[in-house]
Amino acid sequence: MLQASWIQGRNCFGRFPRNDYGSGLRHRTNLPDRETCAMTIRARVAAAATAALLLATPLAAQTPPAAEPPSPIAVVDAFEAALGPIRTHRPSHGKGICAAGHFTATPEGTRLSVSPVFSGARIPTVIRFGVGGAGPTAPDTARTTRGLAIRFQAPGGVEWDMANISAPIFGAPTPEALVAGLLARAPDPATGRPNPNRVAAFVAANPKSTLQGRWLAATLPPASWATTPYWGVNAFRFRGQDGEVRHARWVFEPLAGTLRLTEEQMRSLPADFLAEELRRRVAAGPVEFDMVLQFPAPGDDLLDPTVAWPDDRPRTRVGRLAVTGVEPGPGGPCDQISFMVLQQEPGITYSDDPTLHARTDAYAVSLSRRLQ
Ligand code: HEM
């Protein structure tokens, strides 16, 4: 219920007037004002929290409390406990730039999803490229993930959001582990720094939460936002034209190829070079990515985004994303919205991966704090 209400409430989550975004980077013109949106989102967060409390009370009186996934508010509170207040930027991928482009499904994409995004028509997109880590000053040379968030704007007001990273796996196997990891890293009031014993105890108890960090430590960072694959990481269910429902994960593969920084470039490049580099590329021509679906074999893990599926699983190219414009400076149309990792009934729906279910509402709560 919470999910549906958030999705219906999305006209306050930074909708763009149709046809206002077509080929270039024109700003929105008739969105509700910031204060109205902040009030709407805050009211939904409060209503959701109250409803959850009311629903929980009679059950709690009868049965011992079951392990519940953390609420969206608890998730964002944990980010703030670890990273400080997030009133001006996202708690994850806080640094980023806005871009625009379009997506066109291949015939195979149209066959594999009945979603209007995969109709084969050219679908305008709002795009945000990000740098992982908390703050807006994260260095572009850091061994963190880079992000590619996309809002697809299909005809008839149908929109679909996703947020992808430049690593094939996520940093937590469950929402509980994500929250516990953030809380373990919250600064100790006595020292102002994370307590190393608490961090060590968390790591010992949650080895899967270290897998992404190990992958990043062993992999040089991308040389450009245009030269890395971006993985969706979570499994979704795709309903095809034949009525069959298939589990799949996706990756956006750069047509420019995968190119990483050298150790020397990591030392010598400035903290901010990715944005200008991308602007130069896009000025010379569209920066393109192929969207590829990967299908699991029986026994592959559908629930845990810290486990990649083996490379030999079947893959199909389902569409191409072209980035055609980049904002000239900071801010822009992607700034005041959240890419709320949505399902798109009936074409693309969530798998049972619990980290996927934890995302949409937490992103909305996070946005509401930015809009305060
Ligand atoms: C338990 C699961 C997760 C939770 C609770 C969570 C939470 C969040 C939150 C609160 C934000 C900030 C949103 C905003 O303020 O607009 C965010 C951003 C982001 N997350 Fe997640 N996340 C989860 C899983 C993932 C996974 C699996 C991926 C990898 C595909 C991912 C990739 C991103 C990216 C790329 C952004 C930045 C998006 C942008 O540029 O707007 N997250 N996440």
CSV table of C-alpha atoms and ligand atoms in Angstrom, one decimal:
chain,number,residue,atom,x,y,z
A,1,MET,CA,0.0,0.0,0.0
A,2,LEU,CA,2.8,2.3,0.9
A,3,GLN,CA,4.4,1.7,-2.4
A,4,ALA,CA,1.2,2.4,-4.4
A,5,SER,CA,0.6,5.7,-2.6
A,6,TRP,CA,4.2,6.8,-3.3
A,7,ILE,CA,3.9,6.0,-6.9
A,8,GLN,CA,0.6,7.9,-7.1
A,9,GLY,CA,2.2,10.8,-5.3
A,10,ARG,CA,5.0,11.1,-7.8
A,11,ASN,CA,3.6,14.2,-9.5
A,12,CYS,CA,5.3,16.0,-6.6
A,13,PHE,CA,8.5,14.1,-7.2
A,14,GLY,CA,9.7,16.2,-10.0
A,15,ARG,CA,7.5,15.4,-12.9
A,16,PHE,CA,8.5,17.1,-16.2
A,17,PRO,CA,5.8,18.5,-18.4
A,18,ARG,CA,5.4,16.2,-21.4
A,19,ASN,CA,7.2,17.4,-24.6
A,20,ASP,CA,9.3,19.9,-22.5
A,21,TYR,CA,12.2,17.6,-22.5
A,22,GLY,CA,12.3,16.3,-26.0
A,23,SER,CA,15.7,16.7,-27.6
A,24,GLY,CA,17.5,19.1,-25.3
A,25,LEU,CA,17.9,20.2,-21.7
A,26,ARG,CA,15.0,22.6,-21.2
A,27,HIS,CA,14.0,23.2,-17.7
A,28,ARG,CA,10.6,22.3,-16.3
A,29,THR,CA,8.0,25.1,-16.4
A,30,ASN,CA,4.9,24.1,-14.4
A,31,LEU,CA,5.9,21.9,-11.6
A,32,PRO,CA,4.3,22.4,-8.2
A,33,ASP,CA,6.5,24.7,-6.1
A,34,ARG,CA,9.1,23.3,-3.8
A,35,GLU,CA,7.2,24.1,-0.6
A,36,THR,CA,4.0,22.4,-1.8
A,37,CYS,CA,6.0,19.3,-2.7
A,38,ALA,CA,7.9,19.2,0.5
A,39,MET,CA,4.6,19.3,2.4
A,40,THR,CA,3.0,16.6,0.3
A,41,ILE,CA,5.9,14.3,0.7
A,42,ARG,CA,6.2,14.9,4.4
A,43,ALA,CA,2.5,14.2,4.8
A,44,ARG,CA,2.9,10.9,3.0
A,45,VAL,CA,5.8,9.9,5.1
A,46,ALA,CA,3.9,10.7,8.3
A,47,ALA,CA,0.8,8.9,7.1
A,48,ALA,CA,2.8,5.8,6.2
A,49,ALA,CA,4.5,5.8,9.6
A,50,THR,CA,1.2,6.1,11.4
A,51,ALA,CA,-0.5,3.4,9.3
A,52,ALA,CA,2.4,1.0,10.0
A,53,LEU,CA,2.1,1.7,13.7
A,54,LEU,CA,-1.6,1.1,13.8
A,55,LEU,CA,-1.4,-2.1,11.8
A,56,ALA,CA,1.4,-3.4,14.0
A,57,THR,CA,-0.2,-2.8,17.3
A,58,PRO,CA,-2.9,-5.6,17.5
A,59,LEU,CA,-0.5,-8.2,16.1
A,60,ALA,CA,2.2,-7.2,18.6
A,61,ALA,CA,-0.2,-7.8,21.4
A,62,GLN,CA,-0.8,-11.4,20.3
A,63,THR,CA,2.5,-12.7,18.9
A,64,PRO,CA,6.2,-12.0,19.6
A,65,PRO,CA,7.6,-9.4,17.2
A,66,ALA,CA,8.8,-10.9,13.9
A,67,ALA,CA,12.0,-9.5,12.3
A,68,GLU,CA,10.7,-6.6,10.2
A,69,PRO,CA,12.7,-5.0,7.5
A,70,PRO,CA,13.8,-1.4,8.4
A,71,SER,CA,11.2,1.2,7.6
A,72,PRO,CA,12.1,3.8,4.9
A,73,ILE,CA,12.5,6.4,7.6
A,74,ALA,CA,14.8,4.1,9.6
A,75,VAL,CA,16.9,3.6,6.4
A,76,VAL,CA,17.4,7.3,5.8
A,77,ASP,CA,18.0,7.9,9.5
A,78,ALA,CA,20.8,5.4,9.3
A,79,PHE,CA,22.3,7.2,6.3
A,80,GLU,CA,22.1,10.5,8.3
A,81,ALA,CA,23.6,8.8,11.5
A,82,ALA,CA,26.6,7.7,9.4
A,83,LEU,CA,27.0,10.7,7.1
A,84,GLY,CA,25.4,13.6,8.8
A,85,PRO,CA,22.4,15.6,7.6
A,86,ILE,CA,21.4,15.4,4.0
A,87,ARG,CA,19.6,18.6,3.4
A,88,THR,CA,21.4,19.7,0.3
A,89,HIS,CA,22.5,16.4,-1.5
A,90,ARG,CA,21.7,12.7,-1.8
A,91,PRO,CA,23.1,10.5,0.9
A,92,SER,CA,24.4,8.2,-1.8
A,93,HIS,CA,26.0,9.5,-5.0
A,94,GLY,CA,25.8,13.0,-3.5
A,95,LYS,CA,28.0,14.4,-6.3
A,96,GLY,CA,26.6,14.3,-9.8
A,97,ILE,CA,25.5,16.1,-13.0
A,98,CYS,CA,22.3,16.2,-15.0
A,99,ALA,CA,22.0,15.0,-18.5
A,100,ALA,CA,19.3,14.2,-21.1
A,101,GLY,CA,18.9,11.8,-23.9
A,102,HIS,CA,16.7,9.0,-25.3
A,103,PHE,CA,16.2,5.3,-25.2
A,104,THR,CA,15.2,3.0,-28.1
A,105,ALA,CA,14.3,-0.7,-27.5
A,106,THR,CA,15.6,-3.3,-30.0
A,107,PRO,CA,13.0,-5.7,-31.5
A,108,GLU,CA,14.3,-8.3,-28.9
A,109,GLY,CA,13.5,-5.7,-26.1
A,110,THR,CA,10.0,-5.3,-27.5
A,111,ARG,CA,9.5,-9.0,-27.5
A,112,LEU,CA,10.8,-9.4,-23.9
A,113,SER,CA,8.8,-6.7,-22.3
A,114,VAL,CA,5.3,-5.3,-22.8
A,115,SER,CA,6.2,-2.1,-21.0
A,116,PRO,CA,5.7,1.0,-23.1
A,117,VAL,CA,9.4,1.8,-22.5
A,118,PHE,CA,10.3,-1.1,-24.7
A,119,SER,CA,7.8,-0.3,-27.5
A,120,GLY,CA,10.7,0.5,-29.9
A,121,ALA,CA,9.7,4.2,-30.1
A,122,ARG,CA,12.3,6.8,-29.0
A,123,ILE,CA,11.7,7.5,-25.3
A,124,PRO,CA,13.0,10.7,-23.8
A,125,THR,CA,15.1,10.3,-20.7
A,126,VAL,CA,16.2,12.4,-17.8
A,127,ILE,CA,19.7,11.2,-16.7
A,128,ARG,CA,22.0,11.7,-13.7
A,129,PHE,CA,25.6,10.6,-13.6
A,130,GLY,CA,26.9,10.3,-10.0
A,131,VAL,CA,30.0,9.6,-8.0
A,132,GLY,CA,29.6,7.2,-5.1
A,133,GLY,CA,30.4,8.2,-1.5
A,134,ALA,CA,28.5,10.6,0.6
A,135,GLY,CA,29.3,14.1,-0.3
A,136,PRO,CA,29.1,16.5,-3.2
A,137,THR,CA,32.9,16.9,-3.0
A,138,ALA,CA,33.8,13.2,-3.4
A,139,PRO,CA,36.9,13.0,-5.7
A,140,ASP,CA,36.4,11.7,-9.2
A,141,THR,CA,39.4,9.5,-8.8
A,142,ALA,CA,38.0,7.6,-5.7
A,143,ARG,CA,37.7,3.9,-5.8
A,144,THR,CA,34.0,4.1,-5.3
A,145,THR,CA,31.1,3.4,-7.7
A,146,ARG,CA,30.0,5.7,-10.4
A,147,GLY,CA,26.2,6.0,-11.0
A,148,LEU,CA,23.8,6.2,-13.9
A,149,ALA,CA,20.3,7.0,-12.9
A,150,ILE,CA,17.6,7.2,-15.7
A,151,ARG,CA,14.0,8.3,-15.8
A,152,PHE,CA,12.3,7.0,-19.0
A,153,GLN,CA,9.4,9.2,-20.1
A,154,ALA,CA,7.1,7.0,-22.3
A,155,PRO,CA,4.1,8.3,-24.1
A,156,GLY,CA,0.9,8.7,-22.1
A,157,GLY,CA,2.6,10.0,-19.0
A,158,VAL,CA,4.2,6.6,-18.2
A,159,GLU,CA,7.5,7.0,-16.4
A,160,TRP,CA,10.0,4.4,-15.2
A,161,ASP,CA,13.0,5.2,-12.9
A,162,MET,CA,16.2,3.2,-12.3
A,163,ALA,CA,19.6,3.9,-10.6
A,164,ASN,CA,22.6,1.8,-11.7
A,165,ILE,CA,26.1,1.5,-10.5
A,166,SER,CA,29.5,0.8,-12.0
A,167,ALA,CA,30.0,-2.4,-10.0
A,168,PRO,CA,28.3,-5.7,-10.7
A,169,ILE,CA,27.3,-6.2,-7.0
A,170,PHE,CA,25.8,-4.1,-4.2
A,171,GLY,CA,27.4,-3.5,-0.8
A,172,ALA,CA,24.8,-5.2,1.3
A,173,PRO,CA,22.9,-8.5,0.9
A,174,THR,CA,19.7,-7.2,2.7
A,175,PRO,CA,18.2,-3.9,3.9
A,176,GLU,CA,19.0,-5.0,7.5
A,177,ALA,CA,22.7,-5.4,6.7
A,178,LEU,CA,22.7,-2.0,4.9
A,179,VAL,CA,21.3,-0.2,8.0
A,180,ALA,CA,23.5,-2.2,10.5
A,181,GLY,CA,26.6,-1.3,8.4
A,182,LEU,CA,25.7,2.4,8.3
A,183,LEU,CA,25.0,2.5,12.1
A,184,ALA,CA,28.2,0.6,12.8
A,185,ARG,CA,30.1,3.4,10.9
A,186,ALA,CA,28.2,6.3,12.7
A,187,PRO,CA,30.7,8.5,14.5
A,188,ASP,CA,31.3,7.7,18.1
A,189,PRO,CA,30.2,10.9,20.1
A,190,ALA,CA,33.4,10.6,22.2
A,191,THR,CA,35.8,10.7,19.3
A,192,GLY,CA,33.8,12.1,16.4
A,193,ARG,CA,35.0,9.0,14.4
A,194,PRO,CA,33.6,5.6,13.7
A,195,ASN,CA,34.5,3.1,16.5
A,196,PRO,CA,36.9,0.6,14.9
A,197,ASN,CA,35.8,-2.2,17.2
A,198,ARG,CA,32.2,-1.7,16.2
A,199,VAL,CA,33.1,-1.6,12.5
A,200,ALA,CA,35.3,-4.8,12.9
A,201,ALA,CA,32.5,-6.6,14.7
A,202,PHE,CA,30.0,-5.7,11.9
A,203,VAL,CA,32.4,-6.8,9.2
A,204,ALA,CA,33.1,-10.1,11.0
A,205,ALA,CA,29.4,-10.8,11.3
A,206,ASN,CA,28.5,-9.6,7.8
A,207,PRO,CA,31.2,-10.9,5.3
A,208,LYS,CA,28.9,-10.4,2.3
A,209,SER,CA,28.9,-6.7,3.0
A,210,THR,CA,32.6,-6.6,2.2
A,211,LEU,CA,32.3,-8.1,-1.3
A,212,GLN,CA,31.6,-4.8,-3.2
A,213,GLY,CA,34.5,-3.1,-1.3
A,214,ARG,CA,36.8,-5.9,-2.3
A,215,TRP,CA,35.7,-5.6,-6.0
A,216,LEU,CA,36.3,-1.9,-5.9
A,217,ALA,CA,39.7,-2.2,-4.3
A,218,ALA,CA,40.7,-4.6,-7.1
A,219,THR,CA,39.3,-2.5,-9.9
A,220,LEU,CA,40.7,0.8,-11.1
A,221,PRO,CA,38.0,3.6,-11.3
A,222,PRO,CA,36.4,4.5,-14.6
A,223,ALA,CA,38.3,7.0,-16.8
A,224,SER,CA,35.0,8.6,-17.8
A,225,TRP,CA,31.3,8.3,-17.0
A,226,ALA,CA,31.1,7.2,-20.7
A,227,THR,CA,33.6,4.3,-20.3
A,228,THR,CA,32.2,2.0,-17.7
A,229,PRO,CA,29.4,-0.5,-17.6
A,230,TYR,CA,26.6,0.2,-15.2
A,231,TRP,CA,24.8,-2.7,-13.5
A,232,GLY,CA,21.2,-2.6,-12.3
A,233,VAL,CA,22.3,-5.3,-9.8
A,234,ASN,CA,18.8,-6.3,-8.5
A,235,ALA,CA,16.7,-9.0,-10.4
A,236,PHE,CA,13.4,-7.9,-11.9
A,237,ARG,CA,10.6,-9.9,-13.6
A,238,PHE,CA,10.0,-9.0,-17.3
A,239,ARG,CA,6.7,-10.0,-18.9
A,240,GLY,CA,7.2,-10.6,-22.6
A,241,GLN,CA,4.8,-10.3,-25.6
A,242,ASP,CA,4.3,-14.1,-25.3
A,243,GLY,CA,2.9,-13.7,-21.8
A,244,GLU,CA,5.9,-15.5,-20.3
A,245,VAL,CA,7.5,-13.9,-17.2
A,246,ARG,CA,11.3,-14.1,-17.0
A,247,HIS,CA,13.7,-13.0,-14.3
A,248,ALA,CA,16.5,-10.8,-15.5
A,249,ARG,CA,19.2,-8.4,-14.4
A,250,TRP,CA,20.5,-5.6,-16.7
A,251,VAL,CA,23.7,-3.9,-17.5
A,252,PHE,CA,24.3,-0.7,-19.6
A,253,GLU,CA,27.4,-1.4,-21.7
A,254,PRO,CA,29.3,1.6,-23.1
A,255,LEU,CA,29.8,1.8,-26.8
A,256,ALA,CA,33.0,3.7,-26.1
A,257,GLY,CA,34.4,0.6,-24.4
A,258,THR,CA,35.5,0.1,-20.8
A,259,LEU,CA,38.4,2.4,-20.0
A,260,ARG,CA,39.8,2.8,-16.5
A,261,LEU,CA,42.2,5.4,-14.9
A,262,THR,CA,45.8,4.3,-14.4
A,263,GLU,CA,47.4,4.5,-10.9
A,264,GLU,CA,49.3,7.5,-12.1
A,265,GLN,CA,46.1,9.3,-13.3
A,266,MET,CA,44.5,8.5,-9.9
A,267,ARG,CA,47.3,10.5,-8.3
A,268,SER,CA,47.6,13.3,-10.8
A,269,LEU,CA,44.0,14.1,-12.0
A,270,PRO,CA,42.0,16.8,-10.2
A,271,ALA,CA,39.1,16.0,-7.9
A,272,ASP,CA,36.6,17.2,-10.5
A,273,PHE,CA,37.3,16.1,-14.1
A,274,LEU,CA,34.4,13.8,-15.0
A,275,ALA,CA,31.8,16.5,-15.7
A,276,GLU,CA,33.9,18.5,-18.2
A,277,GLU,CA,35.1,15.3,-19.8
A,278,LEU,CA,31.5,14.2,-20.4
A,279,ARG,CA,30.5,17.6,-21.7
A,280,ARG,CA,33.4,17.5,-24.3
A,281,ARG,CA,32.4,14.0,-25.4
A,282,VAL,CA,28.7,14.8,-25.8
A,283,ALA,CA,29.5,18.0,-27.7
A,284,ALA,CA,31.2,15.8,-30.2
A,285,GLY,CA,28.3,13.3,-30.5
A,286,PRO,CA,25.9,11.2,-28.4
A,287,VAL,CA,27.4,9.0,-25.7
A,288,GLU,CA,25.8,5.6,-26.1
A,289,PHE,CA,25.2,2.5,-23.9
A,290,ASP,CA,23.6,-0.8,-24.9
A,291,MET,CA,21.1,-2.1,-22.4
A,292,VAL,CA,21.7,-5.9,-22.0
A,293,LEU,CA,19.5,-8.3,-20.0
A,294,GLN,CA,21.1,-11.3,-18.4
A,295,PHE,CA,19.0,-14.3,-17.6
A,296,PRO,CA,19.6,-16.7,-14.6
A,297,ALA,CA,20.1,-20.4,-14.7
A,298,PRO,CA,18.2,-22.6,-12.2
A,299,GLY,CA,19.8,-22.1,-8.8
A,300,ASP,CA,21.2,-18.6,-9.5
A,301,ASP,CA,20.5,-16.3,-6.6
A,302,LEU,CA,17.5,-14.1,-7.3
A,303,LEU,CA,17.4,-12.4,-3.9
A,304,ASP,CA,20.9,-11.3,-3.0
A,305,PRO,CA,22.5,-8.4,-4.9
A,306,THR,CA,26.0,-9.1,-3.5
A,307,VAL,CA,26.1,-12.3,-5.7
A,308,ALA,CA,26.7,-11.8,-9.4
A,309,TRP,CA,25.4,-14.3,-11.9
A,310,PRO,CA,28.1,-16.1,-13.8
A,311,ASP,CA,29.2,-14.5,-17.1
A,312,ASP,CA,28.1,-17.4,-19.2
A,313,ARG,CA,24.4,-16.9,-18.6
A,314,PRO,CA,22.3,-16.0,-21.7
A,315,ARG,CA,22.3,-12.3,-22.5
A,316,THR,CA,20.1,-10.2,-24.9
A,317,ARG,CA,20.6,-6.6,-26.1
A,318,VAL,CA,17.2,-5.0,-25.4
A,319,GLY,CA,17.8,-1.3,-26.2
A,320,ARG,CA,20.2,1.6,-26.6
A,321,LEU,CA,20.5,4.7,-24.4
A,322,ALA,CA,21.9,7.8,-26.1
A,323,VAL,CA,23.1,10.7,-23.9
A,324,THR,CA,22.7,13.9,-26.0
A,325,GLY,CA,23.0,16.8,-23.6
A,326,VAL,CA,24.7,17.6,-20.4
A,327,GLU,CA,23.9,20.6,-18.1
A,328,PRO,CA,26.6,23.3,-18.5
A,329,GLY,CA,27.1,23.6,-14.7
A,330,PRO,CA,25.9,22.1,-11.4
A,331,GLY,CA,22.2,21.5,-10.8
A,332,GLY,CA,19.5,21.1,-13.5
A,333,PRO,CA,16.4,19.0,-14.0
A,334,CYS,CA,17.7,15.9,-12.2
A,335,ASP,CA,18.6,17.7,-9.1
A,336,GLN,CA,15.2,18.1,-7.4
A,337,ILE,CA,13.9,14.7,-8.3
A,338,SER,CA,14.7,11.2,-7.0
A,339,PHE,CA,15.1,8.2,-9.3
A,340,MET,CA,12.8,6.0,-7.3
A,341,VAL,CA,13.7,2.5,-8.8
A,342,LEU,CA,10.2,1.6,-9.9
A,343,GLN,CA,8.4,-1.4,-11.3
A,344,GLN,CA,6.3,-0.8,-14.3
A,345,GLU,CA,3.1,-2.9,-14.1
A,346,PRO,CA,2.6,-5.1,-16.1
A,347,GLY,CA,5.8,-5.1,-18.1
A,348,ILE,CA,8.5,-5.0,-15.5
A,349,THR,CA,7.9,-5.9,-11.8
A,350,TYR,CA,10.1,-6.4,-8.8
A,351,SER,CA,11.6,-9.8,-8.0
A,352,ASP,CA,11.5,-10.9,-4.4
A,353,ASP,CA,15.0,-9.4,-3.7
A,354,PRO,CA,14.3,-7.5,-0.4
A,355,THR,CA,16.9,-4.8,-1.1
A,356,LEU,CA,14.8,-3.9,-4.2
A,357,HIS,CA,11.7,-3.5,-2.1
A,358,ALA,CA,13.5,-1.3,0.4
A,359,ARG,CA,14.6,1.2,-2.3
A,360,THR,CA,11.6,3.2,-3.6
A,361,ASP,CA,10.2,4.5,-0.4
A,362,ALA,CA,13.6,5.2,1.1
A,363,TYR,CA,14.5,7.3,-2.0
A,364,ALA,CA,11.3,9.2,-1.5
A,365,VAL,CA,12.0,9.9,2.2
A,366,SER,CA,15.5,11.0,1.3
A,367,LEU,CA,14.1,13.4,-1.3
A,368,SER,CA,11.6,14.8,1.2
A,369,ARG,CA,14.6,15.7,3.5
A,370,ARG,CA,16.3,17.4,0.6
A,371,LEU,CA,13.2,19.4,-0.1
A,372,GLN,CA,12.8,20.6,3.6
B,1,HEM,C1,18.6,-1.7,0.6
B,1,HEM,C2,18.8,-1.2,-0.6
B,1,HEM,C3,19.0,0.2,-0.9
B,1,HEM,C4,18.7,1.4,-0.2
B,1,HEM,C5,17.9,1.4,1.1
B,1,HEM,C6,19.2,2.5,-0.9
B,1,HEM,C7,19.0,3.8,-0.5
B,1,HEM,C8,19.3,4.9,-1.3
B,1,HEM,C9,19.0,6.3,-1.0
B,1,HEM,C10,18.2,6.7,0.2
B,1,HEM,C11,19.4,7.0,-2.0
B,1,HEM,C12,19.3,8.6,-2.2
B,1,HEM,C13,18.1,8.8,-3.1
B,1,HEM,C14,17.8,10.3,-3.2
B,1,HEM,O1,18.0,11.1,-2.3
B,1,HEM,O2,17.3,10.7,-4.3
B,1,HEM,C15,20.1,6.2,-3.0
B,1,HEM,C16,20.6,6.6,-4.1
B,1,HEM,C17,21.2,5.8,-5.1
B,1,HEM,N1,21.3,4.4,-5.0
B,1,HEM,FE1,20.5,3.2,-3.6
B,1,HEM,N2,19.8,2.1,-2.1
B,1,HEM,C18,19.7,0.7,-2.1
B,1,HEM,C19,20.2,-0.1,-3.0
B,1,HEM,C20,20.8,0.3,-4.2
B,1,HEM,C21,21.4,-0.6,-5.2
B,1,HEM,C22,21.2,-2.2,-5.2
B,1,HEM,C23,21.9,0.1,-6.1
B,1,HEM,C24,22.6,-0.4,-7.3
B,1,HEM,C25,22.1,-0.5,-8.5
B,1,HEM,C26,21.8,1.5,-5.7
B,1,HEM,C27,22.2,2.6,-6.4
B,1,HEM,C28,22.0,4.0,-6.1
B,1,HEM,C29,22.4,5.1,-6.9
B,1,HEM,C30,23.1,5.0,-8.3
B,1,HEM,C31,21.9,6.2,-6.3
B,1,HEM,C32,22.0,7.7,-6.7
B,1,HEM,C33,20.9,8.0,-7.7
B,1,HEM,C34,20.9,9.4,-8.2
B,1,HEM,O3,21.9,9.8,-8.9
B,1,HEM,O4,19.9,10.1,-8.0
B,1,HEM,N3,21.1,1.5,-4.5
B,1,HEM,N4,20.0,4.9,-2.5
